[in-house]
PDB file of C-alpha atoms and ligand atoms in Angstrom:
ATOM      1  CA  MET A   1      -7.013  25.795  15.809  1.00 75.00           C
ATOM      2  CA  ALA A   2      -4.592  26.922  18.533  1.00 89.00           C
ATOM      3  CA  GLY A   3      -3.688  30.584  18.229  1.00 96.00           C
ATOM      4  CA  GLU A   4      -6.377  31.512  15.672  1.00 96.00           C
ATOM      5  CA  PRO A   5      -7.904  35.031  15.996  1.00 96.00           C
ATOM      6  CA  GLN A   6     -11.220  35.177  17.878  1.00 97.00           C
ATOM      7  CA  ASP A   7     -13.998  37.468  16.602  1.00 95.00           C
ATOM      8  CA  ASP A   8     -15.082  38.483  20.110  1.00 97.00           C
ATOM      9  CA  CYS A   9     -11.586  39.237  21.443  1.00 98.00           C
ATOM     10  CA  LEU A  10     -10.592  42.846  22.144  1.00 98.00           C
ATOM     11  CA  PHE A  11      -6.857  42.188  21.868  1.00 98.00           C
ATOM     12  CA  CYS A  12      -7.244  40.249  18.586  1.00 98.00           C
ATOM     13  CA  LYS A  13      -8.973  43.412  17.305  1.00 98.00           C
ATOM     14  CA  ILE A  14      -6.026  45.525  18.459  1.00 98.00           C
ATOM     15  CA  VAL A  15      -3.681  43.127  16.622  1.00 98.00           C
ATOM     16  CA  ALA A  16      -5.860  43.442  13.501  1.00 98.00           C
ATOM     17  CA  GLY A  17      -5.926  47.242  13.829  1.00 97.00           C
ATOM     18  CA  THR A  18      -9.729  47.453  13.999  1.00 97.00           C
ATOM     19  CA  ILE A  19      -9.558  48.905  17.533  1.00 97.00           C
ATOM     20  CA  PRO A  20      -6.945  51.629  18.078  1.00 98.00           C
ATOM     21  CA  ALA A  21      -4.154  51.370  20.633  1.00 98.00           C
ATOM     22  CA  THR A  22      -1.031  53.321  21.481  1.00 98.00           C
ATOM     23  CA  VAL A  23       1.487  50.798  20.180  1.00 98.00           C
ATOM     24  CA  VAL A  24       5.026  51.237  21.521  1.00 98.00           C
ATOM     25  CA  ARG A  25       6.694  48.154  20.028  1.00 98.00           C
ATOM     26  CA  GLU A  26       5.844  45.473  17.505  1.00 98.00           C
ATOM     27  CA  THR A  27       7.630  42.323  16.358  1.00 98.00           C
ATOM     28  CA  ASP A  28       6.585  39.574  13.946  1.00 98.00           C
ATOM     29  CA  THR A  29       4.849  37.752  16.778  1.00 98.00           C
ATOM     30  CA  THR A  30       4.077  40.341  19.503  1.00 98.00           C
ATOM     31  CA  VAL A  31       2.593  43.796  20.073  1.00 98.00           C
ATOM     32  CA  ALA A  32       3.154  46.127  23.037  1.00 98.00           C
ATOM     33  CA  PHE A  33       0.734  48.986  23.728  1.00 99.00           C
ATOM     34  CA  ARG A  34      -0.165  51.330  26.576  1.00 98.00           C
ATOM     35  CA  ASP A  35      -2.846  50.171  28.996  1.00 99.00           C
ATOM     36  CA  ILE A  36      -5.991  52.302  28.673  1.00 98.00           C
ATOM     37  CA  ASN A  37      -6.312  52.478  32.479  1.00 98.00           C
ATOM     38  CA  PRO A  38      -2.718  52.812  33.717  1.00 98.00           C
ATOM     39  CA  GLN A  39      -1.907  51.668  37.242  1.00 98.00           C
ATOM     40  CA  ALA A  40       1.618  53.159  37.222  1.00 98.00           C
ATOM     41  CA  PRO A  41       3.447  55.942  35.299  1.00 98.00           C
ATOM     42  CA  THR A  42       4.493  53.228  32.843  1.00 98.00           C
ATOM     43  CA  HIS A  43       1.862  50.541  32.217  1.00 98.00           C
ATOM     44  CA  ILE A  44       2.302  48.647  28.983  1.00 99.00           C
ATOM     45  CA  LEU A  45       0.706  45.387  27.850  1.00 99.00           C
ATOM     46  CA  VAL A  46       2.748  42.908  25.814  1.00 99.00           C
ATOM     47  CA  ILE A  47       0.656  40.376  23.907  1.00 98.00           C
ATOM     48  CA  PRO A  48       1.295  37.588  21.435  1.00 98.00           C
ATOM     49  CA  LYS A  49      -0.374  38.335  18.095  1.00 98.00           C
ATOM     50  CA  ALA A  50      -1.812  34.820  18.176  1.00 98.00           C
ATOM     51  CA  HIS A  51      -4.769  34.205  20.479  1.00 98.00           C
ATOM     52  CA  TYR A  52      -4.221  32.123  23.624  1.00 98.00           C
ATOM     53  CA  LYS A  53      -6.683  32.674  26.437  1.00 98.00           C
ATOM     54  CA  ASP A  54      -4.166  33.074  29.230  1.00 98.00           C
ATOM     55  CA  ALA A  55      -0.489  32.802  30.123  1.00 98.00           C
ATOM     56  CA  ALA A  56      -0.826  29.167  31.218  1.00 98.00           C
ATOM     57  CA  THR A  57      -2.251  28.139  27.837  1.00 98.00           C
ATOM     58  CA  LEU A  58       0.345  30.217  25.997  1.00 98.00           C
ATOM     59  CA  GLY A  59       3.186  28.651  27.954  1.00 98.00           C
ATOM     60  CA  ALA A  60       1.875  25.122  27.443  1.00 98.00           C
ATOM     61  CA  GLN A  61       0.892  25.373  23.764  1.00 98.00           C
ATOM     62  CA  ALA A  62       3.411  27.873  22.378  1.00 98.00           C
ATOM     63  CA  PRO A  63       6.470  28.073  24.636  1.00 98.00           C
ATOM     64  CA  GLN A  64       8.623  29.878  22.056  1.00 98.00           C
ATOM     65  CA  LEU A  65       5.947  32.542  21.733  1.00 98.00           C
ATOM     66  CA  ALA A  66       5.751  32.819  25.529  1.00 98.00           C
ATOM     67  CA  ALA A  67       9.508  33.404  25.525  1.00 98.00           C
ATOM     68  CA  ALA A  68       9.097  36.088  22.853  1.00 98.00           C
ATOM     69  CA  VAL A  69       6.511  37.871  25.025  1.00 98.00           C
ATOM     70  CA  LEU A  70       8.875  37.727  27.985  1.00 98.00           C
ATOM     71  CA  ALA A  71      11.765  39.078  25.900  1.00 98.00           C
ATOM     72  CA  GLU A  72       9.539  41.968  24.810  1.00 98.00           C
ATOM     73  CA  THR A  73       8.728  42.878  28.419  1.00 98.00           C
ATOM     74  CA  GLN A  74      12.435  43.495  28.902  1.00 98.00           C
ATOM     75  CA  ALA A  75      12.684  45.468  25.640  1.00 98.00           C
ATOM     76  CA  VAL A  76       9.752  47.651  26.730  1.00 98.00           C
ATOM     77  CA  ALA A  77      11.326  48.236  30.140  1.00 98.00           C
ATOM     78  CA  ASP A  78      14.590  49.245  28.417  1.00 98.00           C
ATOM     79  CA  GLU A  79      12.829  51.688  26.100  1.00 98.00           C
ATOM     80  CA  GLU A  80      10.966  53.194  29.052  1.00 98.00           C
ATOM     81  CA  LYS A  81      14.287  53.397  30.964  1.00 98.00           C
ATOM     82  CA  LEU A  82      12.908  51.362  33.865  1.00 98.00           C
ATOM     83  CA  ASP A  83      15.577  49.816  36.064  1.00 93.00           C
ATOM     84  CA  SER A  84      12.951  48.313  38.399  1.00 97.00           C
ATOM     85  CA  TYR A  85       9.613  47.142  37.138  1.00 98.00           C
ATOM     86  CA  ARG A  86       7.007  44.459  37.625  1.00 98.00           C
ATOM     87  CA  VAL A  87       5.757  41.924  35.062  1.00 98.00           C
ATOM     88  CA  VAL A  88       2.319  40.501  35.855  1.00 98.00           C
ATOM     89  CA  PHE A  89       0.244  37.837  34.098  1.00 98.00           C
ATOM     90  CA  ASN A  90      -3.161  37.802  35.773  1.00 98.00           C
ATOM     91  CA  THR A  91      -4.349  34.251  35.121  1.00 98.00           C
ATOM     92  CA  GLY A  92      -7.978  33.459  35.898  1.00 97.00           C
ATOM     93  CA  SER A  93     -10.797  35.734  37.057  1.00 97.00           C
ATOM     94  CA  GLY A  94      -9.893  35.256  40.724  1.00 97.00           C
ATOM     95  CA  ALA A  95      -6.500  36.797  39.977  1.00 97.00           C
ATOM     96  CA  GLY A  96      -8.057  39.758  38.169  1.00 96.00           C
ATOM     97  CA  GLN A  97      -7.922  38.612  34.544  1.00 98.00           C
ATOM     98  CA  THR A  98     -10.589  40.443  32.534  1.00 98.00           C
ATOM     99  CA  VAL A  99      -9.347  40.087  28.945  1.00 98.00           C
ATOM    100  CA  TRP A 100      -9.073  36.492  27.744  1.00 98.00           C
ATOM    101  CA  HIS A 101      -6.105  36.936  25.428  1.00 98.00           C
ATOM    102  CA  ALA A 102      -2.770  36.324  27.166  1.00 98.00           C
ATOM    103  CA  HIS A 103      -0.957  39.524  28.103  1.00 98.00           C
ATOM    104  CA  ALA A 104       1.926  40.632  30.278  1.00 99.00           C
ATOM    105  CA  HIS A 105       1.515  43.854  32.221  1.00 98.00           C
ATOM    106  CA  VAL A 106       4.776  45.826  32.471  1.00 98.00           C
ATOM    107  CA  LEU A 107       4.445  48.280  35.354  1.00 98.00           C
ATOM    108  CA  GLY A 108       7.051  50.770  36.499  1.00 98.00           C
ATOM    109  CA  GLY A 109       7.935  54.331  37.356  1.00 98.00           C
ATOM    110  CA  ARG A 110       6.814  54.203  40.987  1.00 97.00           C
ATOM    111  CA  GLY A 111       7.633  52.246  44.133  1.00 96.00           C
ATOM    112  CA  MET A 112       5.712  49.006  44.612  1.00 96.00           C
ATOM    113  CA  GLN A 113       4.576  46.949  47.556  1.00 96.00           C
ATOM    114  CA  TRP A 114       4.882  43.223  48.154  1.00 97.00           C
ATOM    115  CA  PRO A 115       2.713  41.195  48.453  1.00 96.00           C
ATOM    116  CA  PRO A 116       0.459  42.619  45.743  1.00 92.00           C
ATOM    117  CA  GLY A 117      -3.247  43.060  46.505  1.00 84.00           C
TER     118      GLY A 117
HETATM  119  P1  AMP B   1      -6.356  41.904  32.988  1.00 88.59           P
HETATM  120  O1  AMP B   1      -7.330  42.507  33.984  1.00 88.59           O
HETATM  121  O2  AMP B   1      -5.100  41.361  33.572  1.00 88.59           O
HETATM  122  O3  AMP B   1      -7.070  40.938  32.062  1.00 88.59           O
HETATM  123  O4  AMP B   1      -5.851  43.125  32.098  1.00 88.59           O
HETATM  124  C1  AMP B   1      -6.586  43.692  31.061  1.00 88.59           C
HETATM  125  C2  AMP B   1      -6.050  45.076  30.876  1.00 88.59           C
HETATM  126  O5  AMP B   1      -6.472  45.549  29.609  1.00 88.59           O
HETATM  127  C3  AMP B   1      -6.548  46.083  31.919  1.00 88.59           C
HETATM  128  O6  AMP B   1      -5.445  46.642  32.613  1.00 88.59           O
HETATM  129  C4  AMP B   1      -7.288  47.135  31.072  1.00 88.59           C
HETATM  130  O7  AMP B   1      -7.121  48.448  31.552  1.00 88.59           O
HETATM  131  C5  AMP B   1      -6.658  46.936  29.704  1.00 88.59           C
HETATM  132  N1  AMP B   1      -7.468  47.345  28.580  1.00 88.59           N
HETATM  133  C6  AMP B   1      -8.792  47.084  28.376  1.00 88.59           C
HETATM  134  N2  AMP B   1      -9.184  47.597  27.201  1.00 88.59           N
HETATM  135  C7  AMP B   1      -8.096  48.182  26.641  1.00 88.59           C
HETATM  136  C8  AMP B   1      -7.858  48.891  25.415  1.00 88.59           C
HETATM  137  N3  AMP B   1      -8.832  49.101  24.506  1.00 88.59           N
HETATM  138  N4  AMP B   1      -6.616  49.369  25.187  1.00 88.59           N
HETATM  139  C9  AMP B   1      -5.632  49.187  26.085  1.00 88.59           C
HETATM  140  N5  AMP B   1      -5.784  48.508  27.245  1.00 88.59           N
HETATM  141  C10 AMP B   1      -6.995  48.027  27.519  1.00 88.59           C
HETATM  142 ZN1   ZN B   2      -7.460  37.339  21.133  1.00 88.59          ZN
END
């Protein structure tokens, strides 16, 4: 069923608490935690608690949940006192997605280039 936890999913395990993470915010439907391999002074992942394989699937199948994830990226940026920051949803392996549970990267605390690599 759409959104059901997957046994082989790292981020479902973080949601379940069976793999530890440095959680910075939690709502009924989302969790935000620090990336284990930070690419900026602030690098936080915001995920829906429900399992959707990528941002495209999340947006199509659960648009209210996608909106909740987006709202949390802003809440995280506020808590981290970021006035400029980048929100990234790598979608597909060619774009660098490695974990197949939708997640927003919130990156900030340093200058950034455009276009991204
Ligand atoms: P992506 O490459 O867009 O799929 O992003 C996956 C992100 O998850 C990468 O930035 C990883 O550093 C991060 N990551 C992988 N394992 C963990 C973990 N156990 N705790 C926190 N972040 C993780
Ligand atoms: Zn999952």
